[in-house]
Tab-separated table of C-alpha atoms in Angstrom:
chain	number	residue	atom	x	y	z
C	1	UNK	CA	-17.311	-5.345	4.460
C	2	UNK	CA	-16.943	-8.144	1.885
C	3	UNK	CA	-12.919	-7.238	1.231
C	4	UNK	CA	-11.526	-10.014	-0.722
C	5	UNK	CA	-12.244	-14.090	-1.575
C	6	UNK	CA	-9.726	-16.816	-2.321
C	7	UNK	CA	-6.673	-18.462	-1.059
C	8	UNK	CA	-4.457	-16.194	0.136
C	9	UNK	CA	-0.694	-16.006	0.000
C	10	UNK	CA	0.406	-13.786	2.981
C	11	UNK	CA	-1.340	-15.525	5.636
C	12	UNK	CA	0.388	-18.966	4.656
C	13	UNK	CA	3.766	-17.612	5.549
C	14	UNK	CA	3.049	-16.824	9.098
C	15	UNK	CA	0.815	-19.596	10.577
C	16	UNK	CA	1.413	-18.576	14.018
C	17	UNK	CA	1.100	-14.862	14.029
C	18	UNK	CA	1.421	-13.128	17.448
C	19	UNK	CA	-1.915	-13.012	19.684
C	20	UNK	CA	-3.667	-10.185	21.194
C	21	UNK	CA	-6.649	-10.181	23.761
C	22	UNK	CA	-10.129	-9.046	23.063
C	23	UNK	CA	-10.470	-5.566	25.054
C	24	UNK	CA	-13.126	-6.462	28.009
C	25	UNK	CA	-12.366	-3.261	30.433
C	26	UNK	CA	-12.834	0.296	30.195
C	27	UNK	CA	-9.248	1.957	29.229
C	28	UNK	CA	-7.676	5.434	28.529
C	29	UNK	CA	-4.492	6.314	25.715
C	30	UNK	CA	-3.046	9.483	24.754
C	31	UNK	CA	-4.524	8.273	20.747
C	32	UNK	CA	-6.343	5.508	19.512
C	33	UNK	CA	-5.811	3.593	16.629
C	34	UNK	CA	-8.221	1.364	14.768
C	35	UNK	CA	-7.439	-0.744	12.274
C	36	UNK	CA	-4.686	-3.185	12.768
C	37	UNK	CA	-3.225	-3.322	9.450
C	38	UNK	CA	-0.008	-1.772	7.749
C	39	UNK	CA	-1.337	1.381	8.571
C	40	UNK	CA	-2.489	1.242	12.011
C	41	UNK	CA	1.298	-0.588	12.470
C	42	UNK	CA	3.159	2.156	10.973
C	43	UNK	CA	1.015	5.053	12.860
C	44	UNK	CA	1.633	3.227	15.994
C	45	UNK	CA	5.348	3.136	15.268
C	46	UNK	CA	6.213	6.889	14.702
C	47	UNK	CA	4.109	7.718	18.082
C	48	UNK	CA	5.020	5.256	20.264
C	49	UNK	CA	8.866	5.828	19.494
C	50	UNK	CA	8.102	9.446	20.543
C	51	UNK	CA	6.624	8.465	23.861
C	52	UNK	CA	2.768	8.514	22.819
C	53	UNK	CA	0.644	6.535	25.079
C	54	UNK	CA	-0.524	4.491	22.129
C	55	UNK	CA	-3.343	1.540	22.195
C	56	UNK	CA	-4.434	-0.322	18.771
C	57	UNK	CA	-7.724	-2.078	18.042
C	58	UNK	CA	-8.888	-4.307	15.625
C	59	UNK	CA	-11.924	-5.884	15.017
C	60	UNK	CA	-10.260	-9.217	13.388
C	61	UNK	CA	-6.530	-10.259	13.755
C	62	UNK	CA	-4.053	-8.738	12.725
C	63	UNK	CA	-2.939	-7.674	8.973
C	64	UNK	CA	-6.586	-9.997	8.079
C	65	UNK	CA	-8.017	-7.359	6.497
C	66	UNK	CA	-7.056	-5.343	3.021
C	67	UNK	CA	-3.664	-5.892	4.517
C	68	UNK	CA	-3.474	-9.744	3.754
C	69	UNK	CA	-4.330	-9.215	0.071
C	70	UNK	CA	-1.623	-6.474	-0.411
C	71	UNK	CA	0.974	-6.943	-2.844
C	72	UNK	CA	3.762	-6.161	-1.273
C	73	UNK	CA	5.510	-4.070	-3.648
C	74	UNK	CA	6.991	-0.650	-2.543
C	75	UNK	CA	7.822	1.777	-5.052
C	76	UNK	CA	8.671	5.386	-5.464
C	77	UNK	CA	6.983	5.497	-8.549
C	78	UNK	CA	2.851	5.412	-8.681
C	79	UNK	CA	-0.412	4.558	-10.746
C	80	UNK	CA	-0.527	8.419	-11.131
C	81	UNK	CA	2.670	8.800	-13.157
C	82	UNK	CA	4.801	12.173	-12.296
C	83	UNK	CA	3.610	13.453	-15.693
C	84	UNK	CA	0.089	13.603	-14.436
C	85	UNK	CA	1.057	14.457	-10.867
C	86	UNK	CA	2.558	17.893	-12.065
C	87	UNK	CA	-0.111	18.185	-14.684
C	88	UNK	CA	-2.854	18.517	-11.595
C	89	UNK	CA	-0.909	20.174	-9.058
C	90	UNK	CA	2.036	21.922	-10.391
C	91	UNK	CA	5.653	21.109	-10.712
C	92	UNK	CA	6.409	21.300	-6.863
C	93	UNK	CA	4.261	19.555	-5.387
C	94	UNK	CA	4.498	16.939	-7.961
C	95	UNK	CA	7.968	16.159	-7.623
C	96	UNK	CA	7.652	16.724	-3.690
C	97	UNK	CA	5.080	13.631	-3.710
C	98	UNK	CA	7.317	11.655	-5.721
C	99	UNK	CA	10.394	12.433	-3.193
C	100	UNK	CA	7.922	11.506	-0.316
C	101	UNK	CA	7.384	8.309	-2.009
C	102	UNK	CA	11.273	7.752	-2.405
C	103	UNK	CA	11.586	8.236	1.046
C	104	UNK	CA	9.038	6.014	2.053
C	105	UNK	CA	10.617	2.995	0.231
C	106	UNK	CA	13.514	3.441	2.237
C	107	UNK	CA	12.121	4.342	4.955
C	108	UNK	CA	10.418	1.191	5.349
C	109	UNK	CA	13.825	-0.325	5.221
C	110	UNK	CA	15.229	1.278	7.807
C	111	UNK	CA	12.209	0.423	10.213
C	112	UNK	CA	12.630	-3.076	8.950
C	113	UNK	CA	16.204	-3.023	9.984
C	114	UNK	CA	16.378	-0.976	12.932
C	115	UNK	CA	13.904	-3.831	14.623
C	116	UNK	CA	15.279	-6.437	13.073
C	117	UNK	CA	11.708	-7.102	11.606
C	118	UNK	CA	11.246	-10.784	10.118
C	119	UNK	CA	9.150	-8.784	6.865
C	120	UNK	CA	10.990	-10.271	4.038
C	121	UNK	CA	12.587	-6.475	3.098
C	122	UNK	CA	13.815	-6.325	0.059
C	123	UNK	CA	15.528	-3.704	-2.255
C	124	UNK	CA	14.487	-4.161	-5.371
C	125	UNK	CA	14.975	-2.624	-9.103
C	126	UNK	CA	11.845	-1.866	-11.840
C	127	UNK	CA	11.200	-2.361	-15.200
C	128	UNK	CA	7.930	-0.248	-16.173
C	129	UNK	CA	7.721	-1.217	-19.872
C	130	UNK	CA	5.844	0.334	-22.379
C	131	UNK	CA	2.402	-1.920	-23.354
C	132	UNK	CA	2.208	-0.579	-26.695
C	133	UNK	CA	4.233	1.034	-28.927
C	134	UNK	CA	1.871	4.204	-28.826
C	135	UNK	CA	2.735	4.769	-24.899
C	136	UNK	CA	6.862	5.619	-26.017
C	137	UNK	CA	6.278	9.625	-26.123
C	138	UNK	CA	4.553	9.660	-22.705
C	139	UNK	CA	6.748	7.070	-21.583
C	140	UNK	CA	10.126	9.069	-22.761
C	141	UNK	CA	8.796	12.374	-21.345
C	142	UNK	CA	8.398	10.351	-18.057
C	143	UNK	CA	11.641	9.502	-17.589
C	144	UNK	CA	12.976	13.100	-18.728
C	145	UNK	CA	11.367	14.223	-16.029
C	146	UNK	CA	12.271	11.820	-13.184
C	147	UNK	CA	15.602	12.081	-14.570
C	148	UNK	CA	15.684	15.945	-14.497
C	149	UNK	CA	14.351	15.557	-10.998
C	150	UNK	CA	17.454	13.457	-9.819
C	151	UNK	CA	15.390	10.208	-9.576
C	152	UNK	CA	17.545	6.893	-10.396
C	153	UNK	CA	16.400	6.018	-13.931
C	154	UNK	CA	17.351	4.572	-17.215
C	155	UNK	CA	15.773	4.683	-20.545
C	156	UNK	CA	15.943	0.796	-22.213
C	157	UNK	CA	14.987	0.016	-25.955
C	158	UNK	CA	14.376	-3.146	-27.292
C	159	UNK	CA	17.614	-4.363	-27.496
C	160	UNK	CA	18.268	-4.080	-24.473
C	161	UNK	CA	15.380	-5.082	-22.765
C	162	UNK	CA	15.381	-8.423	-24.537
C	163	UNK	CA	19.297	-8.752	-23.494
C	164	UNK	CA	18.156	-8.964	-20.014
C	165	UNK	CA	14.120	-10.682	-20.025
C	166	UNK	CA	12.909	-13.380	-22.283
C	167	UNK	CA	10.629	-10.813	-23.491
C	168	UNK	CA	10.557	-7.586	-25.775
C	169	UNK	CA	8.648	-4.308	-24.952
C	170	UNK	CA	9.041	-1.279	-27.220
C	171	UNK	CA	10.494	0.903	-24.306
C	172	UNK	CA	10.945	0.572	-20.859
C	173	UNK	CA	12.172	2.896	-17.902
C	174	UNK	CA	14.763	0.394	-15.587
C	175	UNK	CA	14.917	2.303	-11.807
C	176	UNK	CA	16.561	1.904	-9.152
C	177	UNK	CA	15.206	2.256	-5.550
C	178	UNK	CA	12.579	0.562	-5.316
C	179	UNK	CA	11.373	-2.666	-2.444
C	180	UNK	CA	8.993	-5.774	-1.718
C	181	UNK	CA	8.055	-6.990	0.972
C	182	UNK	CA	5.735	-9.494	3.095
C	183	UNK	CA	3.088	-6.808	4.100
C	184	UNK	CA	0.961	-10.013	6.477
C	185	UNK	CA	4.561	-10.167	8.566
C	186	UNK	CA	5.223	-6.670	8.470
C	187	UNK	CA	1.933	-5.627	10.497
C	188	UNK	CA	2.540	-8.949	12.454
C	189	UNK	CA	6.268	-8.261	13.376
C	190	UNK	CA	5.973	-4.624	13.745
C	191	UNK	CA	3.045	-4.418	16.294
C	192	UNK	CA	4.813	-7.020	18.151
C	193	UNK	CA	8.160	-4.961	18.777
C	194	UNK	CA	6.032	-2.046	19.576
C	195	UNK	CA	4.053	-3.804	22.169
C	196	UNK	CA	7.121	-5.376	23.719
C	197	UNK	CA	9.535	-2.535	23.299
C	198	UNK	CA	7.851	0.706	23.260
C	199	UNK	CA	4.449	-0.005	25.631
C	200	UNK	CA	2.152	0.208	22.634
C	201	UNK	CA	-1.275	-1.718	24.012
C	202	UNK	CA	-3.158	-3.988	21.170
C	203	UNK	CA	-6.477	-5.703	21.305
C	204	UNK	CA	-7.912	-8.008	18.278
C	205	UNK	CA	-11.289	-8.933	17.975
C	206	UNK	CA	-12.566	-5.471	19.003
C	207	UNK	CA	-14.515	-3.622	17.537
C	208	UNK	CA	-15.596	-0.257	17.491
C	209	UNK	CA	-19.301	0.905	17.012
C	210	UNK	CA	-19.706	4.492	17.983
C	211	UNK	CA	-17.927	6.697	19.735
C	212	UNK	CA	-18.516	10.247	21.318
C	213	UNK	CA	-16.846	13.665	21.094
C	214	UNK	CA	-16.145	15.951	24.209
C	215	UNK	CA	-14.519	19.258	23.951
C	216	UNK	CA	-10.963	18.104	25.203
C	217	UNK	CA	-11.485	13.876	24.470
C	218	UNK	CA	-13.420	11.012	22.798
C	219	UNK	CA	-15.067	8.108	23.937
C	220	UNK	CA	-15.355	5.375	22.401
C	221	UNK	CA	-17.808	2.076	22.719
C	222	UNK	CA	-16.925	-1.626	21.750
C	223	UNK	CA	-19.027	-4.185	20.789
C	224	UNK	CA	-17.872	-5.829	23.504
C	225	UNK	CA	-19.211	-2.997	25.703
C	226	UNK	CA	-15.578	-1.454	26.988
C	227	UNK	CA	-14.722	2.053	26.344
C	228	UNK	CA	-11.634	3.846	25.533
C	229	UNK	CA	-11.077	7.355	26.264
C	230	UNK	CA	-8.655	8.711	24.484
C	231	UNK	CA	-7.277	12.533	23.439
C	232	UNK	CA	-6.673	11.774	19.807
C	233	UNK	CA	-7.716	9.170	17.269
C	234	UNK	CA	-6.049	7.859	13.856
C	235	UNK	CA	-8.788	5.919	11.283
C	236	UNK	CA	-6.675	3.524	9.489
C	237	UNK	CA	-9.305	1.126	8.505
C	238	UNK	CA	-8.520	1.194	4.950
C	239	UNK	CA	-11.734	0.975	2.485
C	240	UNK	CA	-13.694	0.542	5.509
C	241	UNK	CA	-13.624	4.240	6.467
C	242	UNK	CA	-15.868	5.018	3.464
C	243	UNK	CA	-18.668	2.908	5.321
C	244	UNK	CA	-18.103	5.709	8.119
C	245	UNK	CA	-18.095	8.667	6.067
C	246	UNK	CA	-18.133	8.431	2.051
C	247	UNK	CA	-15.211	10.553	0.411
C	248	UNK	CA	-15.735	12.041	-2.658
C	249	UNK	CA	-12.506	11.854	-4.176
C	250	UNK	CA	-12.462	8.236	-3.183
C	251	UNK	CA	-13.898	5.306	-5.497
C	252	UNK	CA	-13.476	1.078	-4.928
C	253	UNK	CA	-13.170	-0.946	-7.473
C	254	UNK	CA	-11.828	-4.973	-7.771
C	255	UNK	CA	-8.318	-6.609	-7.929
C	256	UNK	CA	-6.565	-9.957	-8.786
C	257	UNK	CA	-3.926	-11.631	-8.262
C	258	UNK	CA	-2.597	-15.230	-7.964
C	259	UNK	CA	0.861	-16.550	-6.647
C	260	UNK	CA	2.478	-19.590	-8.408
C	261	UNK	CA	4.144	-22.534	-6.550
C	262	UNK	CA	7.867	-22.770	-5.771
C	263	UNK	CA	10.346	-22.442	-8.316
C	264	UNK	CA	14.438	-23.258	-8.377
C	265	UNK	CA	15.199	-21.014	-11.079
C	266	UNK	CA	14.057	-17.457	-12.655
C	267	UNK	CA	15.392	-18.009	-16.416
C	268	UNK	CA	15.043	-14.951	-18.559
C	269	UNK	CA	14.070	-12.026	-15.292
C	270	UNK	CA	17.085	-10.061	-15.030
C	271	UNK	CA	17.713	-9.798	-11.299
C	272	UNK	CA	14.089	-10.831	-10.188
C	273	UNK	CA	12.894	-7.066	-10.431
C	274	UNK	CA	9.695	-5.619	-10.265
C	275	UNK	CA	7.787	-5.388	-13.407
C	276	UNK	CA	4.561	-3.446	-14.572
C	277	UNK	CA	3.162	-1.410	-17.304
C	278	UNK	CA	2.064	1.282	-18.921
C	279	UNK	CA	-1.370	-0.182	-19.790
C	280	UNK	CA	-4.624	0.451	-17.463
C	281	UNK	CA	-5.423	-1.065	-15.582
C	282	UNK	CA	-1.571	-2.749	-15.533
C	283	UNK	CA	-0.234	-5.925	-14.992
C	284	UNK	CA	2.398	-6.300	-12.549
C	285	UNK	CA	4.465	-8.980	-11.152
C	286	UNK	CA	7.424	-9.776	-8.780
C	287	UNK	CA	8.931	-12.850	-7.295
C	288	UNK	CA	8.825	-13.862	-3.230
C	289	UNK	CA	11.810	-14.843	-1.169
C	290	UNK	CA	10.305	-18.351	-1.011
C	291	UNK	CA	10.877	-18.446	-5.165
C	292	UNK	CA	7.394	-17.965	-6.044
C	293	UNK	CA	6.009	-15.438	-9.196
C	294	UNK	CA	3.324	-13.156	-7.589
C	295	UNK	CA	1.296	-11.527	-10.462
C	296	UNK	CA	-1.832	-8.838	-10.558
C	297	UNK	CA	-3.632	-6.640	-11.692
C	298	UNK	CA	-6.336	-6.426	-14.451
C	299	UNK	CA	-8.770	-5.095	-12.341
C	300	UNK	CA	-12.644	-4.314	-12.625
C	301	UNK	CA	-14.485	-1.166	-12.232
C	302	UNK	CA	-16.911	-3.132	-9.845
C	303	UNK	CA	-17.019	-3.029	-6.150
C	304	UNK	CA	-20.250	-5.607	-5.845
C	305	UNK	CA	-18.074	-8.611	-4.497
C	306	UNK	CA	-20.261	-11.132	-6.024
C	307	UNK	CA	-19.672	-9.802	-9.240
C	308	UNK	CA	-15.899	-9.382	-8.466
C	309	UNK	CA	-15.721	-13.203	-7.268
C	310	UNK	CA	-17.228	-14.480	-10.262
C	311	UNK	CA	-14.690	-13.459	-12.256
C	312	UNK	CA	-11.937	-15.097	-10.211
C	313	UNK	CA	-11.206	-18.424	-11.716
C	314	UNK	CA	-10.990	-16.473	-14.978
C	315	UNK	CA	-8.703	-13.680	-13.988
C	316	UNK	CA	-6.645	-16.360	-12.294
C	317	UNK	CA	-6.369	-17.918	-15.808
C	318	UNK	CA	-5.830	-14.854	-17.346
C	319	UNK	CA	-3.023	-13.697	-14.719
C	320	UNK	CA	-0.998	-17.170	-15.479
C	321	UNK	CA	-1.413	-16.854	-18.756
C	322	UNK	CA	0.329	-13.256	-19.040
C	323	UNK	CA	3.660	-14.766	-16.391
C	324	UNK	CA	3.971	-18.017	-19.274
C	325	UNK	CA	3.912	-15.535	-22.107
C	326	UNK	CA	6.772	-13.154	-20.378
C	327	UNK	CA	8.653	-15.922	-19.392
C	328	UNK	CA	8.464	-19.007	-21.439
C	329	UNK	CA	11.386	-20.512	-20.149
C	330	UNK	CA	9.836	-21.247	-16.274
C	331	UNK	CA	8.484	-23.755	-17.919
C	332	UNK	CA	5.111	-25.318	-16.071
C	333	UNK	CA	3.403	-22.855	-13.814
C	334	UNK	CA	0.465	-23.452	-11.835
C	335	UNK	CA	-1.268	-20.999	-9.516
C	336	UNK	CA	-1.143	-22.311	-5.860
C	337	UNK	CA	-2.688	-19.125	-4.509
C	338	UNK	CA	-4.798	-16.687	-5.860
C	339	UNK	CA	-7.434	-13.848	-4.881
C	340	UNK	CA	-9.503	-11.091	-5.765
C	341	UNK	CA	-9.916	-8.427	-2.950
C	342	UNK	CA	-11.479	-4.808	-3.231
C	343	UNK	CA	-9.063	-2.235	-4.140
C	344	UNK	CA	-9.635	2.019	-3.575
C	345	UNK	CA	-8.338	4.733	-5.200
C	346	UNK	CA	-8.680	8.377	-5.430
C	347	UNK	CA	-10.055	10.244	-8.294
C	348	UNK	CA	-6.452	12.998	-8.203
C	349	UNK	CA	-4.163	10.209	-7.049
C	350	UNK	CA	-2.798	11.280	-4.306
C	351	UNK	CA	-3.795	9.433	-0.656
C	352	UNK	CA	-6.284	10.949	1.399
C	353	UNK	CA	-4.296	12.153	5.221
C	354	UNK	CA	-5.565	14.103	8.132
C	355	UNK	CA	-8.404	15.495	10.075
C	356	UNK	CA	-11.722	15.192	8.575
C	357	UNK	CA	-15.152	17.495	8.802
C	358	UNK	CA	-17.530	16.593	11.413
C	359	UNK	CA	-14.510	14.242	13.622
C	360	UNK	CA	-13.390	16.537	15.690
C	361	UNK	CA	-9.888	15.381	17.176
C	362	UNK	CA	-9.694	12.635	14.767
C	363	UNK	CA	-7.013	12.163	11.914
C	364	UNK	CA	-7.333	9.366	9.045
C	365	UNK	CA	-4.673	7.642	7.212
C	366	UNK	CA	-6.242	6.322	4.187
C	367	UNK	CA	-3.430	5.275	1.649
C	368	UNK	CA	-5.547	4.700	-1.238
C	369	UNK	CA	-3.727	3.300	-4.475
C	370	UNK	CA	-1.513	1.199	-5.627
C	371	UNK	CA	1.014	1.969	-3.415
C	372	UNK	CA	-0.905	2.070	0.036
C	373	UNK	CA	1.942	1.000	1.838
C	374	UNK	CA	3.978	3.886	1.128
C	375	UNK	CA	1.319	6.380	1.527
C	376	UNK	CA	1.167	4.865	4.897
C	377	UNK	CA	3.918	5.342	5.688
C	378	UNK	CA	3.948	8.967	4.759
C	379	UNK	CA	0.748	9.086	6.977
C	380	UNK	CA	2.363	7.890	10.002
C	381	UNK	CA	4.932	10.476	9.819
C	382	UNK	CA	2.637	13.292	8.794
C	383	UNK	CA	0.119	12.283	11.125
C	384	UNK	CA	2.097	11.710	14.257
C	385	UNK	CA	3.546	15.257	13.236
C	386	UNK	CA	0.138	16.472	13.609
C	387	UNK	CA	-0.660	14.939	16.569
C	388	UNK	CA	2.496	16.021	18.735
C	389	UNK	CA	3.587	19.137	17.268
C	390	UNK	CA	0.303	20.467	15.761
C	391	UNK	CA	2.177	20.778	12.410
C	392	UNK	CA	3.937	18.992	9.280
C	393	UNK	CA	4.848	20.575	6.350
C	394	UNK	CA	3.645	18.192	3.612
C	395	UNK	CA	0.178	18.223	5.132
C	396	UNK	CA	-1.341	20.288	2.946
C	397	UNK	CA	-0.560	17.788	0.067
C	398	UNK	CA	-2.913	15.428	1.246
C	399	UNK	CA	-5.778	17.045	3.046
C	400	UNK	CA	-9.420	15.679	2.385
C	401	UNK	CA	-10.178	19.494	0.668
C	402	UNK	CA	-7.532	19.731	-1.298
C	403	UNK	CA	-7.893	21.377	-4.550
C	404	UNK	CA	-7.385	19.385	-7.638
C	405	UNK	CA	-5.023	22.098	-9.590
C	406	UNK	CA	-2.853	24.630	-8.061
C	407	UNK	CA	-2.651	23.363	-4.278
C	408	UNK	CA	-0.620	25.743	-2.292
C	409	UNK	CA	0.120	25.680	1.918
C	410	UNK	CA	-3.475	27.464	2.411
């Protein structure tokens, strides 16, 4: 799958990522992973550290799939505002996905840190500014509600926006809680403490092409003409999995984004926090710990990548454009790196997690949206839940046939 074109950022700021062998014998493993991205990484994590017998495969390197064109924001907040979330499945589980999220960002942290993981953590604040002046009621009732539900926010005018950003917006909700991150370094770094400390096995350049289910195992076949026989497997292949089996609920569309060279100075960005919008699609941008501007969004409702690459060189215009405008004061800008990648949502917002019709004693972690790296870490945690205790209680917020209004524990 054609997943993204351009010069990518991530990739740049770990030229000599850790290697892995192609697989070229016949193994076993308690579960299987495939997909060696921030998914597969974080999966691995939460069952190796309970004593899985764990092996990962990917069919490129590592974190060189959706992975490398990740933004590498982390937020507790979400495309699908909490508005909408309790509008389609009820107060509860509304603010319980929001809470998940919350955890997630710091979760994430606390990985970081407990490994001493080289991902360029960071805890970050938000600005999510109102695009027009039409989007203040929705915007105020959002942060009456994420206020009411003890989330860290702040309601900001126009005064006081432009007291702290170059810029005005007619409203703006300022949070707290919130990360970026490297997400190329954090798949990197992570699968290479697991394999060192915790006997996780990886393989790159292995890929899988069928695989068979027994009553009690699976079986899989490489390319390369090994098998793995394993009890369990997670699918954290990202957009990939809907070449395996199409979801409903799931649709692909385009995204860009371009990164701007090195700068000394961040005139007129009140502490370098994140920043996006109320407009969709939304703009978003936030800064690197190298000094660059990373900026994104205005994406297409195409998934044909020749159609998404051709509008590249103009979205990367476009993209620059919007960062001079904010921030006048940067002076010169120029866009060193920039990209346009396929990007997958789902239709209710919420990621898709967990066992699927027709793959029997297989579980998939698809963190669809804009804040895939949180969902996967949710599914890591729900999923190795699953897989060692039979059980998790937020399971049933995510399963593949979920209802779209009222979902209870059925």
């Amino acid at each position: 799958m054609d997943l993204f074109t351009g010069k990518l950022l991530w990739p740049d700021t770990l030229p000599n990522p850790p290697a892995y062998p192609a697989l070229d014998d016949d193994i076993e493993c308690d579960v299987l992973i495939i997909g060696g991205g921030v998914a597969g990484a974080l999966c691995s994590y939460y069952l190796t550290k309970q004593g899985v017998k764990t092996v990962l495969v990917e069919k490129r390197s590592i974190g060189a799939g959706t992975t490398a064109a990740n933004s590498g924001i982390l937020q507790c907040s979400n495309d699908k505002t909490l508005t909408s979330c309790i509008n389609s499945f009820g107060e509860r589980n509304g603010v319980r996905f929001y809470q998940l999220c919350k955890q997630a960002v710091s979760e994430l942290g606390r990985i970081c840190s407990e490994l001493n993981l080289d991902a360029d953590y960071r805890n970050r604040n938000c600005l999510y500014v109102a695009s027009k002046e039409k989007d203040i009621g929705s915007l105020q009732k959002e942060f009456e509600l994420l206020q009411k539900h003890g989330f860290s926010v702040g309601y900001w005018g126009p005064e006081q926006i432009s007291r702290h950003f170059s810029f005005s917006k007619p409203g703006a909700i300022f949070s707290e809680g919130d990360a970026d991150f490297n997400p190329y370094k954090l798949s990197n770094r992570l699968i290479e403490a697991l394999c060192s400390q915790f006997g996780l096995r990886a393989y790159t350049n292995t890929e899988i092409i069928s695989h068979i289910a027994h009553e009690n195992h699976l079986v899989f076949h490489t390319k390369n003409r090994s098998t793995i026989t394993a009890s369990k497997a997670i699918i954290a292949t990202g957009y990939e999995a809907q070449q395996l089996k199409h979801n409903s609920n799931a649709f692909l569309e385009s995204t860009y984004a371009m990164a701007t060279q090195q700068l000394e100075s961040f005139p007129g960005w009140f502490d370098q926090c994140l920043l996006w919008e109320t407009a969709r699609p939304y703009l978003y941008l936030r800064t690197t710990v190298d000094n660059r501007i990373v900026v994104g969004g205005m994406d297409e409702g195409t998934n044909n990548p020749k159609e998404r690459d051709s509008m590249l060189l103009r979205k990367k215009d476009l993209l620059l454009e919007e960062a001079k405008k904010l921030f006048p004061e940067l002076g010169e800008l120029k866009a060193e790196y920039y990209w346009s990648a396929t990007f997958g949502s789902t239709h209710d917002g919420f990621p898709l997690i967990g066992p699927q019709e027709a793959f029997p004693h297989c579980y998939f972690a698809l963190g669809y949206g804009g804040n895939g790296t949180v969902y996967s870490t949710i599914a890591g945690q729900i999923l190795s839940s699953l897989i060692t205790n039979g059980f998790h209680p937020d399971a049933y917020l995510f399963r593949f046939d979920r209802p779209s209004r009222q979902l209870s524990h059925s």
